[in-house]
Amino acid sequence: MAEEITLTIENQQAGKMKGGYPLITKEAIVNIQDLKEEGSLIRLVDERGSFIGRGYYGRQNKGYGWVLTRKEKEFIDFNFFEKKISSALNQRAIFFDKDDTTAFRVFNGEGDGIGGLTIDYYDGYYVISWYSEGIYQFKSIILHALEKLVEYTGIYEKKRFNTEGKYIEDDDFIKGERGEFPLVVKENGVSFAVYLNEGPMTGIFLDQKEVRKKIRDKYASGKTVLNTFSYTGAFSVYAALGGAEKTTSVDLANRSLPKTIEQFSVNGIDHEAHDIKVMDVFNYFKYAVKKQLKFGMVILDPPSFARSKKNRFSAAKDYKNLVKDAVAITETNGVIVASTNYSGFGMEKFKGFIEKAFKEMGRKFKLEEEFSLPSDFKTTADFKEGNYLKVVFIRVTK
Ligand code: SAH
């Protein structure tokens, strides 16, 4: 760890930070030239020199680092990390006791007091994600704290920084026993094949578990389901288990075909009774309109930004049109599940896009359900953007 640097925060931001805001934005820093090495500990003061808090320097797309404490007598050392991780683990005690869900988040960044760090649990294995070079400098101390607090089979890591969008790490294993992959974990009694050593993603996005459960338990029965941006087909598997007549999964990544077949198979579902299409979702919409296909349920879970050969998608600009595409091929009385993980707008704005889409299509809807992050993805009211997930279930009524 490098020495502590004193950073001066400009007045307006200083007020916000004193009130609890944990992110150190670039614009907030008066003496940015003093920041040298990522991982430096920072003492934050206002323009009059009075103490605001302590944090670290680590660059993410969001900002330049995170506030870790506002107590002048608290220092960022082994005890600090141990206390934060221990408290997070205690809050997940009930999750460790469940047999039907063996994968969940145990540490959620600023929601658990340390921005830029997440830890997930996959049936005996821990996966630590480092979101900046800065937080990565604390690797040995954080690892040591975690090892003191938990029993584990193995530990893996994801470095979510460096490499300009590319993931170059070929081995994410840190210690313990190496896993044999796929590792089959459970979520709400459903099996998932996960791979902890295949790049940044593991095969399942743990933050959607409540949405998946709702689809299975309340909405899927008897429906024809279109799952767009389907990745490994997690929503399709739940829909099939919930009694969907048939699911169609669409994703343009080649890997999505074998991965989706695998998720069906580990659940004993005959994948041949379902459609899995490797293609651009926007081309699929056109194809469906031409063929006059209609679905009882359409699931929309696009990335915040995506670019394919012909299409460019940004949630902020294009979500409304995506909903329009979905409305065009949803049966009356059918349901659209609209999801986004884009942190740049909140639930109200998201619902605004939906309203506008229906208006432009001359159709009517009813909002049936609303979801944000589940409780293991703990968030803080001091950082609203951290509660990035927004999911609404929309019934097309007319
Ligand atoms: N819904 C998934 C997660 C989606 S991740 C789940 O529940 O697990 C986003 C996916 O969108 C990626 O798999 C990516 O390959 C896919 N994707 C991005 N742009 C696309 C496009 N234009 N058409 C089809 N798939 C696309």
Short mmCIF file of C-alpha atoms and ligand atoms in Angstrom, two decimals:
data_model
loop_
_atom_site.label_atom_id
_atom_site.label_comp_id
_atom_site.label_asym_id
_atom_site.label_seq_id
_atom_site.Cartn_x
_atom_site.Cartn_y
_atom_site.Cartn_z
CA MET A 1 0.00 0.00 0.00
CA ALA A 2 1.27 3.46 -0.88
CA GLU A 3 1.38 6.44 1.47
CA GLU A 4 -1.67 8.53 2.36
CA ILE A 5 -2.34 11.52 0.13
CA THR A 6 -4.41 14.51 1.16
CA LEU A 7 -7.04 15.40 -1.44
CA THR A 8 -9.01 18.59 -1.33
CA ILE A 9 -12.64 18.32 -2.39
CA GLU A 10 -14.40 21.36 -3.81
CA ASN A 11 -17.15 22.85 -1.70
CA GLN A 12 -20.31 21.56 -3.27
CA GLN A 13 -19.07 17.99 -3.57
CA ALA A 14 -17.61 18.17 -0.07
CA GLY A 15 -21.07 18.85 1.30
CA LYS A 16 -22.49 15.91 -0.59
CA MET A 17 -19.67 13.66 0.60
CA LYS A 18 -20.15 14.68 4.21
CA GLY A 19 -23.77 13.68 3.76
CA GLY A 20 -22.71 10.17 2.82
CA TYR A 21 -21.99 10.13 -0.92
CA PRO A 22 -19.24 7.52 -1.33
CA LEU A 23 -17.90 8.13 -4.84
CA ILE A 24 -14.94 10.44 -5.43
CA THR A 25 -15.65 11.96 -8.82
CA LYS A 26 -12.93 13.50 -10.94
CA GLU A 27 -14.66 16.89 -10.91
CA ALA A 28 -14.75 16.93 -7.11
CA ILE A 29 -10.96 16.88 -6.75
CA VAL A 30 -9.12 20.20 -6.49
CA ASN A 31 -5.53 18.89 -6.48
CA ILE A 32 -5.81 16.05 -8.97
CA GLN A 33 -2.11 16.35 -9.81
CA ASP A 34 -1.28 14.84 -6.43
CA LEU A 35 -2.80 11.51 -7.38
CA LYS A 36 -0.05 9.22 -8.62
CA GLU A 37 -0.34 5.55 -7.84
CA GLU A 38 -3.66 3.75 -7.83
CA GLY A 39 -4.25 2.10 -4.51
CA SER A 40 -3.00 5.15 -2.60
CA LEU A 41 -4.87 5.86 0.58
CA ILE A 42 -6.53 9.23 0.55
CA ARG A 43 -7.35 11.65 3.30
CA LEU A 44 -10.23 13.82 2.09
CA VAL A 45 -10.57 17.38 3.29
CA ASP A 46 -12.76 20.30 2.26
CA GLU A 47 -11.42 23.58 0.94
CA ARG A 48 -11.00 24.85 4.49
CA GLY A 49 -8.94 21.80 5.34
CA SER A 50 -11.39 20.11 7.63
CA PHE A 51 -11.62 16.34 7.61
CA ILE A 52 -14.26 14.62 5.46
CA GLY A 53 -13.10 11.03 5.41
CA ARG A 54 -10.64 8.45 4.16
CA GLY A 55 -10.70 6.45 0.98
CA TYR A 56 -8.57 5.09 -1.83
CA TYR A 57 -7.57 6.11 -5.32
CA GLY A 58 -8.82 3.70 -7.98
CA ARG A 59 -10.05 4.64 -11.44
CA GLN A 60 -13.26 3.20 -12.77
CA ASN A 61 -15.53 4.61 -15.44
CA LYS A 62 -17.63 5.97 -12.58
CA GLY A 63 -14.99 7.96 -10.78
CA TYR A 64 -11.56 8.19 -9.20
CA GLY A 65 -12.07 6.25 -6.01
CA TRP A 66 -14.27 5.63 -3.03
CA VAL A 67 -14.73 7.02 0.46
CA LEU A 68 -14.32 4.19 2.97
CA THR A 69 -14.81 5.90 6.32
CA ARG A 70 -15.91 9.22 7.73
CA LYS A 71 -14.48 8.56 11.19
CA GLU A 72 -11.28 10.45 11.77
CA LYS A 73 -10.00 7.78 14.14
CA GLU A 74 -10.69 4.87 11.79
CA PHE A 75 -7.81 3.69 9.60
CA ILE A 76 -7.86 1.61 6.46
CA ASP A 77 -6.00 -1.46 7.60
CA PHE A 78 -6.52 -5.20 8.04
CA ASN A 79 -9.08 -4.65 10.82
CA PHE A 80 -11.09 -2.33 8.62
CA PHE A 81 -11.40 -4.87 5.79
CA GLU A 82 -12.08 -7.71 8.19
CA LYS A 83 -14.86 -5.77 9.87
CA LYS A 84 -16.56 -4.86 6.59
CA ILE A 85 -16.35 -8.38 5.16
CA SER A 86 -17.45 -9.93 8.43
CA SER A 87 -20.48 -7.68 8.63
CA ALA A 88 -21.41 -8.48 5.02
CA LEU A 89 -21.10 -12.22 5.67
CA ASN A 90 -23.26 -11.98 8.79
CA GLN A 91 -25.96 -10.26 6.80
CA ARG A 92 -25.96 -13.19 4.34
CA ALA A 93 -26.11 -15.86 7.06
CA ILE A 94 -29.54 -17.07 5.94
CA PHE A 95 -28.33 -17.50 2.37
CA PHE A 96 -25.59 -19.88 3.47
CA ASP A 97 -28.21 -22.07 5.16
CA LYS A 98 -30.34 -22.59 2.06
CA ASP A 99 -30.11 -25.82 0.08
CA ASP A 100 -32.12 -24.63 -2.89
CA THR A 101 -29.91 -21.59 -3.60
CA THR A 102 -26.16 -22.15 -3.48
CA ALA A 103 -24.92 -19.12 -5.42
CA PHE A 104 -25.33 -15.52 -4.30
CA ARG A 105 -23.46 -12.29 -3.64
CA VAL A 106 -21.71 -11.93 -0.29
CA PHE A 107 -20.16 -8.49 -0.73
CA ASN A 108 -21.63 -5.75 -2.88
CA GLY A 109 -19.23 -2.85 -3.27
CA GLU A 110 -20.26 0.46 -1.75
CA GLY A 111 -23.47 -1.17 -0.46
CA ASP A 112 -21.25 -3.08 1.95
CA GLY A 113 -18.88 -0.18 2.52
CA ILE A 114 -16.13 -0.75 -0.06
CA GLY A 115 -16.78 0.57 -3.55
CA GLY A 116 -15.05 -1.25 -6.38
CA LEU A 117 -15.09 -4.69 -4.73
CA THR A 118 -17.60 -7.51 -5.02
CA ILE A 119 -17.46 -11.09 -3.77
CA ASP A 120 -19.78 -13.83 -5.00
CA TYR A 121 -20.29 -17.31 -3.60
CA TYR A 122 -20.74 -20.36 -5.83
CA ASP A 123 -21.23 -23.46 -3.72
CA GLY A 124 -17.97 -23.48 -1.80
CA TYR A 125 -16.10 -21.20 -4.19
CA TYR A 126 -15.61 -17.46 -3.79
CA VAL A 127 -15.15 -15.12 -6.75
CA ILE A 128 -13.63 -11.73 -5.97
CA SER A 129 -14.13 -8.99 -8.57
CA TRP A 130 -11.76 -6.03 -8.57
CA TYR A 131 -13.15 -3.03 -10.42
CA SER A 132 -9.98 -0.92 -10.46
CA GLU A 133 -6.24 -1.25 -10.35
CA GLY A 134 -6.55 0.69 -7.09
CA ILE A 135 -8.68 -1.79 -5.16
CA TYR A 136 -6.53 -4.59 -6.60
CA GLN A 137 -3.60 -3.17 -4.62
CA PHE A 138 -5.41 -4.33 -1.50
CA LYS A 139 -5.63 -7.91 -2.77
CA SER A 140 -3.45 -9.61 -0.16
CA ILE A 141 -5.04 -7.86 2.81
CA ILE A 142 -8.60 -8.52 1.54
CA LEU A 143 -7.79 -12.13 0.74
CA HIS A 144 -6.28 -12.59 4.18
CA ALA A 145 -9.39 -11.11 5.82
CA LEU A 146 -11.72 -13.33 3.76
CA GLU A 147 -9.69 -16.45 4.54
CA LYS A 148 -9.85 -15.69 8.23
CA LEU A 149 -13.65 -15.45 8.10
CA VAL A 150 -14.81 -18.27 5.83
CA GLU A 151 -14.16 -21.87 4.96
CA TYR A 152 -13.85 -22.37 1.27
CA THR A 153 -13.08 -24.91 -1.40
CA GLY A 154 -11.40 -22.45 -3.72
CA ILE A 155 -11.06 -18.75 -4.54
CA TYR A 156 -11.12 -17.16 -8.00
CA GLU A 157 -10.84 -13.53 -9.08
CA LYS A 158 -12.03 -11.29 -11.91
CA LYS A 159 -9.95 -8.26 -12.77
CA ARG A 160 -12.52 -5.93 -14.23
CA PHE A 161 -10.05 -3.21 -15.11
CA ASN A 162 -6.92 -2.92 -17.30
CA THR A 163 -7.38 -4.26 -20.77
CA GLU A 164 -9.53 -1.69 -22.64
CA GLY A 165 -12.69 -3.74 -22.70
CA LYS A 166 -10.88 -7.01 -23.43
CA TYR A 167 -10.41 -9.75 -20.89
CA ILE A 168 -6.91 -11.11 -21.23
CA GLU A 169 -6.55 -13.04 -18.01
CA ASP A 170 -6.21 -16.73 -18.82
CA ASP A 171 -6.21 -17.97 -15.26
CA ASP A 172 -8.43 -16.50 -12.56
CA PHE A 173 -7.61 -19.10 -9.93
CA ILE A 174 -6.14 -17.75 -6.69
CA LYS A 175 -6.04 -20.52 -4.10
CA GLY A 176 -7.60 -23.56 -2.49
CA GLU A 177 -8.74 -26.35 -4.80
CA ARG A 178 -9.33 -25.72 -8.47
CA GLY A 179 -12.93 -26.33 -9.45
CA GLU A 180 -14.06 -28.86 -12.01
CA PHE A 181 -16.21 -27.03 -14.50
CA PRO A 182 -19.01 -26.83 -15.08
CA LEU A 183 -19.72 -26.45 -11.42
CA VAL A 184 -23.46 -27.00 -11.01
CA VAL A 185 -25.00 -24.55 -8.54
CA LYS A 186 -28.63 -24.14 -7.51
CA GLU A 187 -30.88 -21.11 -7.51
CA ASN A 188 -34.45 -21.46 -6.30
CA GLY A 189 -34.01 -25.20 -6.87
CA VAL A 190 -32.98 -24.69 -10.51
CA SER A 191 -29.57 -25.97 -11.62
CA PHE A 192 -27.00 -23.80 -13.36
CA ALA A 193 -23.76 -24.84 -14.96
CA VAL A 194 -21.17 -22.19 -14.12
CA TYR A 195 -17.56 -21.68 -15.17
CA LEU A 196 -15.40 -19.64 -12.85
CA ASN A 197 -12.36 -19.61 -15.09
CA GLU A 198 -13.67 -18.52 -18.50
CA GLY A 199 -13.32 -14.77 -18.66
CA PRO A 200 -15.34 -12.10 -16.92
CA MET A 201 -18.72 -13.86 -16.90
CA THR A 202 -19.60 -17.11 -15.16
CA GLY A 203 -22.74 -18.14 -17.04
CA ILE A 204 -25.30 -16.67 -14.69
CA PHE A 205 -26.19 -13.16 -13.58
CA LEU A 206 -27.00 -13.61 -9.91
CA ASP A 207 -28.93 -10.35 -9.59
CA GLN A 208 -31.97 -11.65 -11.55
CA LYS A 209 -32.92 -14.50 -9.26
CA GLU A 210 -36.19 -12.98 -8.03
CA VAL A 211 -37.25 -12.06 -11.54
CA ARG A 212 -36.53 -15.57 -12.79
CA LYS A 213 -38.50 -17.07 -9.91
CA LYS A 214 -41.48 -14.85 -10.62
CA ILE A 215 -41.45 -15.83 -14.30
CA ARG A 216 -41.44 -19.50 -13.37
CA ASP A 217 -43.96 -19.35 -10.53
CA LYS A 218 -46.51 -16.90 -11.86
CA TYR A 219 -46.22 -16.05 -15.53
CA ALA A 220 -44.76 -18.82 -17.70
CA SER A 221 -47.45 -21.48 -17.57
CA GLY A 222 -48.89 -22.24 -21.00
CA LYS A 223 -47.08 -19.35 -22.70
CA THR A 224 -44.94 -19.15 -25.77
CA VAL A 225 -41.91 -17.22 -24.56
CA LEU A 226 -39.42 -15.13 -26.50
CA ASN A 227 -36.22 -14.50 -24.55
CA THR A 228 -34.11 -11.80 -26.22
CA PHE A 229 -30.43 -11.15 -25.42
CA SER A 230 -30.66 -14.58 -23.85
CA TYR A 231 -26.94 -15.32 -23.14
CA THR A 232 -27.01 -18.79 -21.49
CA GLY A 233 -30.81 -18.91 -21.55
CA ALA A 234 -31.40 -18.57 -17.81
CA PHE A 235 -34.83 -16.97 -18.29
CA SER A 236 -35.79 -19.65 -20.83
CA VAL A 237 -34.91 -22.43 -18.40
CA TYR A 238 -37.09 -20.92 -15.68
CA ALA A 239 -39.93 -20.36 -18.16
CA ALA A 240 -39.71 -23.97 -19.33
CA LEU A 241 -39.73 -25.21 -15.73
CA GLY A 242 -42.75 -23.00 -15.10
CA GLY A 243 -44.69 -24.80 -17.82
CA ALA A 244 -44.14 -22.59 -20.85
CA GLU A 245 -45.46 -24.16 -24.02
CA LYS A 246 -42.21 -23.33 -25.80
CA THR A 247 -39.32 -20.91 -25.42
CA THR A 248 -37.30 -19.15 -28.11
CA SER A 249 -33.92 -17.79 -27.03
CA VAL A 250 -32.15 -15.23 -29.21
CA ASP A 251 -28.57 -14.05 -28.80
CA LEU A 252 -25.97 -13.20 -31.38
CA ALA A 253 -23.00 -14.73 -29.56
CA ASN A 254 -22.06 -18.15 -30.93
CA ARG A 255 -21.39 -19.47 -27.44
CA SER A 256 -25.03 -18.90 -26.49
CA LEU A 257 -26.13 -22.03 -28.39
CA PRO A 258 -24.05 -24.67 -26.56
CA LYS A 259 -24.40 -22.75 -23.27
CA THR A 260 -28.18 -22.68 -23.51
CA ILE A 261 -28.35 -26.36 -24.46
CA GLU A 262 -26.23 -27.08 -21.39
CA GLN A 263 -28.50 -25.11 -19.02
CA PHE A 264 -31.57 -26.95 -20.33
CA SER A 265 -29.76 -30.27 -20.03
CA VAL A 266 -28.59 -29.86 -16.42
CA ASN A 267 -32.26 -29.34 -15.58
CA GLY A 268 -33.42 -32.42 -17.44
CA ILE A 269 -35.26 -30.39 -20.09
CA ASP A 270 -35.22 -31.59 -23.69
CA HIS A 271 -33.63 -28.65 -25.48
CA GLU A 272 -34.92 -29.87 -28.81
CA ALA A 273 -38.41 -28.91 -27.74
CA HIS A 274 -37.18 -25.29 -27.63
CA ASP A 275 -35.72 -22.87 -30.16
CA ILE A 276 -32.28 -21.40 -29.66
CA LYS A 277 -31.31 -18.87 -32.30
CA VAL A 278 -27.90 -17.35 -32.77
CA MET A 279 -28.79 -14.07 -34.42
CA ASP A 280 -29.19 -10.34 -34.00
CA VAL A 281 -32.30 -9.62 -31.93
CA PHE A 282 -33.23 -6.72 -34.17
CA ASN A 283 -33.24 -8.99 -37.20
CA TYR A 284 -35.31 -11.49 -35.25
CA PHE A 285 -37.95 -8.84 -34.58
CA LYS A 286 -38.21 -8.15 -38.30
CA TYR A 287 -38.41 -11.85 -39.06
CA ALA A 288 -41.15 -12.35 -36.44
CA VAL A 289 -43.22 -9.50 -37.84
CA LYS A 290 -42.89 -10.87 -41.36
CA LYS A 291 -43.92 -14.34 -40.23
CA GLN A 292 -46.69 -12.83 -38.08
CA LEU A 293 -45.40 -14.58 -34.98
CA LYS A 294 -46.92 -13.59 -31.65
CA PHE A 295 -45.71 -14.49 -28.17
CA GLY A 296 -47.44 -14.75 -24.83
CA MET A 297 -44.34 -13.45 -23.11
CA VAL A 298 -41.40 -11.42 -24.38
CA ILE A 299 -38.34 -10.91 -22.20
CA LEU A 300 -36.04 -7.95 -22.89
CA ASP A 301 -32.71 -7.94 -21.11
CA PRO A 302 -30.26 -6.04 -23.29
CA PRO A 303 -26.82 -4.85 -22.25
CA SER A 304 -26.60 -1.11 -21.56
CA PHE A 305 -24.59 -0.67 -24.75
CA ALA A 306 -24.20 -3.06 -27.64
CA ARG A 307 -22.99 -2.95 -31.17
CA SER A 308 -23.58 -5.59 -33.81
CA LYS A 309 -22.79 -5.51 -37.53
CA LYS A 310 -25.86 -3.51 -38.43
CA ASN A 311 -27.25 -2.24 -35.17
CA ARG A 312 -26.14 -0.11 -32.33
CA PHE A 313 -28.07 -0.14 -29.09
CA SER A 314 -27.84 2.18 -26.10
CA ALA A 315 -30.35 1.72 -23.31
CA ALA A 316 -30.69 5.45 -22.72
CA LYS A 317 -31.50 6.19 -26.36
CA ASP A 318 -33.08 3.06 -27.69
CA TYR A 319 -35.02 1.28 -24.95
CA LYS A 320 -38.28 2.88 -26.01
CA ASN A 321 -37.91 1.46 -29.52
CA LEU A 322 -37.00 -1.93 -28.12
CA VAL A 323 -40.28 -1.96 -26.20
CA LYS A 324 -42.11 -1.00 -29.40
CA ASP A 325 -40.51 -3.96 -31.19
CA ALA A 326 -41.67 -6.22 -28.37
CA VAL A 327 -45.21 -4.81 -28.30
CA ALA A 328 -45.56 -5.53 -32.03
CA ILE A 329 -45.13 -9.28 -31.44
CA THR A 330 -46.82 -9.74 -28.06
CA GLU A 331 -50.32 -11.20 -27.87
CA THR A 332 -53.06 -9.13 -26.27
CA ASN A 333 -53.02 -10.14 -22.61
CA GLY A 334 -49.43 -11.23 -23.02
CA VAL A 335 -46.62 -10.00 -20.79
CA ILE A 336 -43.43 -8.11 -21.57
CA VAL A 337 -40.64 -8.35 -19.03
CA ALA A 338 -38.48 -5.27 -19.52
CA SER A 339 -35.15 -5.24 -17.75
CA THR A 340 -32.17 -2.91 -17.75
CA ASN A 341 -28.98 -2.70 -15.74
CA TYR A 342 -28.12 0.76 -16.98
CA SER A 343 -27.34 2.98 -13.98
CA GLY A 344 -27.68 6.24 -15.88
CA PHE A 345 -31.44 6.48 -15.40
CA GLY A 346 -33.80 5.47 -12.61
CA MET A 347 -37.07 3.54 -12.43
CA GLU A 348 -39.29 6.54 -13.17
CA LYS A 349 -37.50 7.40 -16.37
CA PHE A 350 -37.49 3.75 -17.38
CA LYS A 351 -41.26 3.57 -16.94
CA GLY A 352 -41.48 6.78 -18.96
CA PHE A 353 -39.85 5.02 -21.94
CA ILE A 354 -42.36 2.21 -21.63
CA GLU A 355 -45.30 4.57 -21.47
CA LYS A 356 -44.09 6.41 -24.52
CA ALA A 357 -43.55 3.21 -26.47
CA PHE A 358 -47.12 2.05 -25.84
CA LYS A 359 -48.51 5.45 -26.68
CA GLU A 360 -46.68 5.51 -29.99
CA MET A 361 -47.95 2.01 -30.75
CA GLY A 362 -51.50 2.95 -29.83
CA ARG A 363 -51.67 0.11 -27.31
CA LYS A 364 -52.56 -0.06 -23.61
CA PHE A 365 -50.77 -1.75 -20.73
CA LYS A 366 -50.86 -2.46 -17.04
CA LEU A 367 -47.79 -2.63 -14.81
CA GLU A 368 -47.90 -5.90 -12.91
CA GLU A 369 -44.61 -6.19 -11.05
CA GLU A 370 -41.51 -4.19 -10.36
CA PHE A 371 -38.09 -5.41 -9.26
CA SER A 372 -34.76 -3.92 -8.31
CA LEU A 373 -31.71 -5.64 -6.83
CA PRO A 374 -32.26 -8.56 -4.41
CA SER A 375 -31.13 -8.17 -0.81
CA ASP A 376 -27.78 -9.95 -1.22
CA PHE A 377 -26.91 -7.17 -3.69
CA LYS A 378 -26.98 -4.71 -0.85
CA THR A 379 -27.21 -1.06 -1.82
CA THR A 380 -26.99 2.20 0.09
CA ALA A 381 -29.41 5.12 -0.06
CA ASP A 382 -26.30 7.34 -0.25
CA PHE A 383 -25.53 6.03 -3.73
CA LYS A 384 -28.74 5.63 -5.71
CA GLU A 385 -26.92 4.71 -8.95
CA GLY A 386 -25.71 1.59 -7.18
CA ASN A 387 -29.22 0.18 -7.35
CA TYR A 388 -28.86 -0.22 -11.10
CA LEU A 389 -31.32 -3.03 -11.82
CA LYS A 390 -34.81 -2.12 -12.99
CA VAL A 391 -37.28 -4.75 -14.11
CA VAL A 392 -40.97 -4.31 -14.86
CA PHE A 393 -43.59 -6.85 -15.88
CA ILE A 394 -46.00 -5.22 -18.30
CA ARG A 395 -49.33 -6.72 -19.34
CA VAL A 396 -50.43 -5.72 -22.84
CA THR A 397 -54.10 -5.14 -22.27
CA LYS A 398 -55.36 -3.80 -25.60
N1 SAH B 1 -30.56 -12.10 -20.33
C1 SAH B 1 -29.28 -12.73 -20.05
C2 SAH B 1 -28.15 -11.76 -19.92
C3 SAH B 1 -27.93 -10.88 -21.12
S1 SAH B 1 -26.28 -10.39 -21.32
C4 SAH B 1 -29.41 -13.59 -18.79
O1 SAH B 1 -30.44 -13.55 -18.14
O2 SAH B 1 -28.48 -14.31 -18.45
C5 SAH B 1 -26.38 -9.57 -22.84
C6 SAH B 1 -26.37 -10.49 -24.05
O3 SAH B 1 -26.81 -9.73 -25.15
C7 SAH B 1 -25.02 -11.06 -24.42
O4 SAH B 1 -25.08 -12.46 -24.38
C8 SAH B 1 -24.79 -10.57 -25.87
O5 SAH B 1 -24.22 -11.56 -26.69
C9 SAH B 1 -26.19 -10.26 -26.32
N2 SAH B 1 -26.35 -9.28 -27.40
C10 SAH B 1 -25.86 -8.03 -27.47
N3 SAH B 1 -26.32 -7.40 -28.58
C11 SAH B 1 -27.17 -8.27 -29.20
C12 SAH B 1 -27.97 -8.20 -30.37
N4 SAH B 1 -27.99 -7.10 -31.14
N5 SAH B 1 -28.72 -9.27 -30.69
C13 SAH B 1 -28.68 -10.40 -29.93
N6 SAH B 1 -27.95 -10.49 -28.80
C14 SAH B 1 -27.19 -9.46 -28.44
#
